[in-house]
Amino acid sequence: MKQGFNNSEAFRVVAVGRKAGSYWRNGRTARDPLTGRVCSYAAVTVVRAQSAVISPLYLS
């Protein structure tokens, strides 16, 4: 997603389904089945392209 993919493209790239991808995108908490330890994973942050700088003369 940081590379500019939309959700569907990003899920295809990492070969996960829509539900799993949405789960990962929104952050998740998982329990390790062997140790029982709880691990929290932060949500994916989306980086948007910088908006163009508009000249002050444009609105004059």
mmCIF file of C-alpha atoms in Angstrom:
data_model
loop_
_atom_site.group_PDB
_atom_site.id
_atom_site.type_symbol
_atom_site.label_atom_id
_atom_site.label_comp_id
_atom_site.label_asym_id
_atom_site.label_seq_id
_atom_site.Cartn_x
_atom_site.Cartn_y
_atom_site.Cartn_z
ATOM 1 C CA MET A 1 0.000 0.000 0.000
ATOM 2 C CA LYS A 2 2.917 2.306 0.616
ATOM 3 C CA GLN A 3 3.892 1.753 -3.029
ATOM 4 C CA GLY A 4 0.554 3.145 -4.205
ATOM 5 C CA PHE A 5 -1.408 -0.072 -4.711
ATOM 6 C CA ASN A 6 -5.100 -0.121 -3.936
ATOM 7 C CA ASN A 7 -6.408 -2.772 -1.534
ATOM 8 C CA SER A 8 -7.195 -5.411 -4.155
ATOM 9 C CA GLU A 9 -3.806 -5.094 -5.856
ATOM 10 C CA ALA A 10 -1.930 -5.196 -2.542
ATOM 11 C CA PHE A 11 -3.791 -8.346 -1.462
ATOM 12 C CA ARG A 12 -2.961 -10.039 -4.776
ATOM 13 C CA VAL A 13 0.727 -9.104 -4.517
ATOM 14 C CA VAL A 14 1.096 -10.763 -1.102
ATOM 15 C CA ALA A 15 -1.248 -13.622 -2.092
ATOM 16 C CA VAL A 16 -3.869 -13.229 0.626
ATOM 17 C CA GLY A 17 -7.628 -13.099 0.383
ATOM 18 C CA ARG A 18 -9.802 -10.032 0.875
ATOM 19 C CA LYS A 19 -10.785 -10.857 4.457
ATOM 20 C CA ALA A 20 -7.235 -11.626 5.591
ATOM 21 C CA GLY A 21 -5.916 -8.523 3.853
ATOM 22 C CA SER A 22 -8.500 -6.286 5.499
ATOM 23 C CA TYR A 23 -7.718 -7.891 8.845
ATOM 24 C CA TRP A 24 -4.012 -7.123 8.407
ATOM 25 C CA ARG A 25 -4.671 -3.609 7.067
ATOM 26 C CA ASN A 26 -6.718 -2.648 10.130
ATOM 27 C CA GLY A 27 -4.250 -4.073 12.650
ATOM 28 C CA ARG A 28 -4.549 -7.359 14.443
ATOM 29 C CA THR A 29 -3.824 -9.274 17.601
ATOM 30 C CA ALA A 30 -2.701 -12.884 17.322
ATOM 31 C CA ARG A 31 -1.897 -15.563 19.865
ATOM 32 C CA ASP A 32 1.124 -17.801 19.276
ATOM 33 C CA PRO A 33 -0.275 -21.353 19.376
ATOM 34 C CA LEU A 34 2.946 -22.821 20.809
ATOM 35 C CA THR A 35 3.744 -20.355 23.589
ATOM 36 C CA GLY A 36 0.332 -18.750 24.102
ATOM 37 C CA ARG A 37 1.933 -15.299 23.950
ATOM 38 C CA VAL A 38 -0.186 -12.492 22.502
ATOM 39 C CA CYS A 39 1.366 -10.416 19.705
ATOM 40 C CA SER A 40 -0.166 -7.166 18.478
ATOM 41 C CA TYR A 41 0.507 -5.926 14.989
ATOM 42 C CA ALA A 42 -0.098 -2.280 14.147
ATOM 43 C CA ALA A 43 -2.343 -1.230 11.303
ATOM 44 C CA VAL A 44 -0.793 -0.485 7.935
ATOM 45 C CA THR A 45 -0.387 3.248 7.391
ATOM 46 C CA VAL A 46 -1.194 4.611 3.983
ATOM 47 C CA VAL A 47 1.196 7.167 2.556
ATOM 48 C CA ARG A 48 -0.466 9.534 0.145
ATOM 49 C CA ALA A 49 1.392 11.445 -2.552
ATOM 50 C CA GLN A 50 2.306 14.992 -1.622
ATOM 51 C CA SER A 51 -0.099 17.554 -3.034
ATOM 52 C CA ALA A 52 1.310 20.052 -5.479
ATOM 53 C CA VAL A 53 2.288 23.450 -4.134
ATOM 54 C CA ILE A 54 -0.130 26.045 -5.466
ATOM 55 C CA SER A 55 1.267 29.451 -6.229
ATOM 56 C CA PRO A 56 -0.329 32.312 -4.253
ATOM 57 C CA LEU A 57 -0.770 34.077 -7.599
ATOM 58 C CA TYR A 58 -3.156 31.322 -8.740
ATOM 59 C CA LEU A 59 -5.992 32.596 -6.543
ATOM 60 C CA SER A 60 -5.338 36.279 -7.207
#
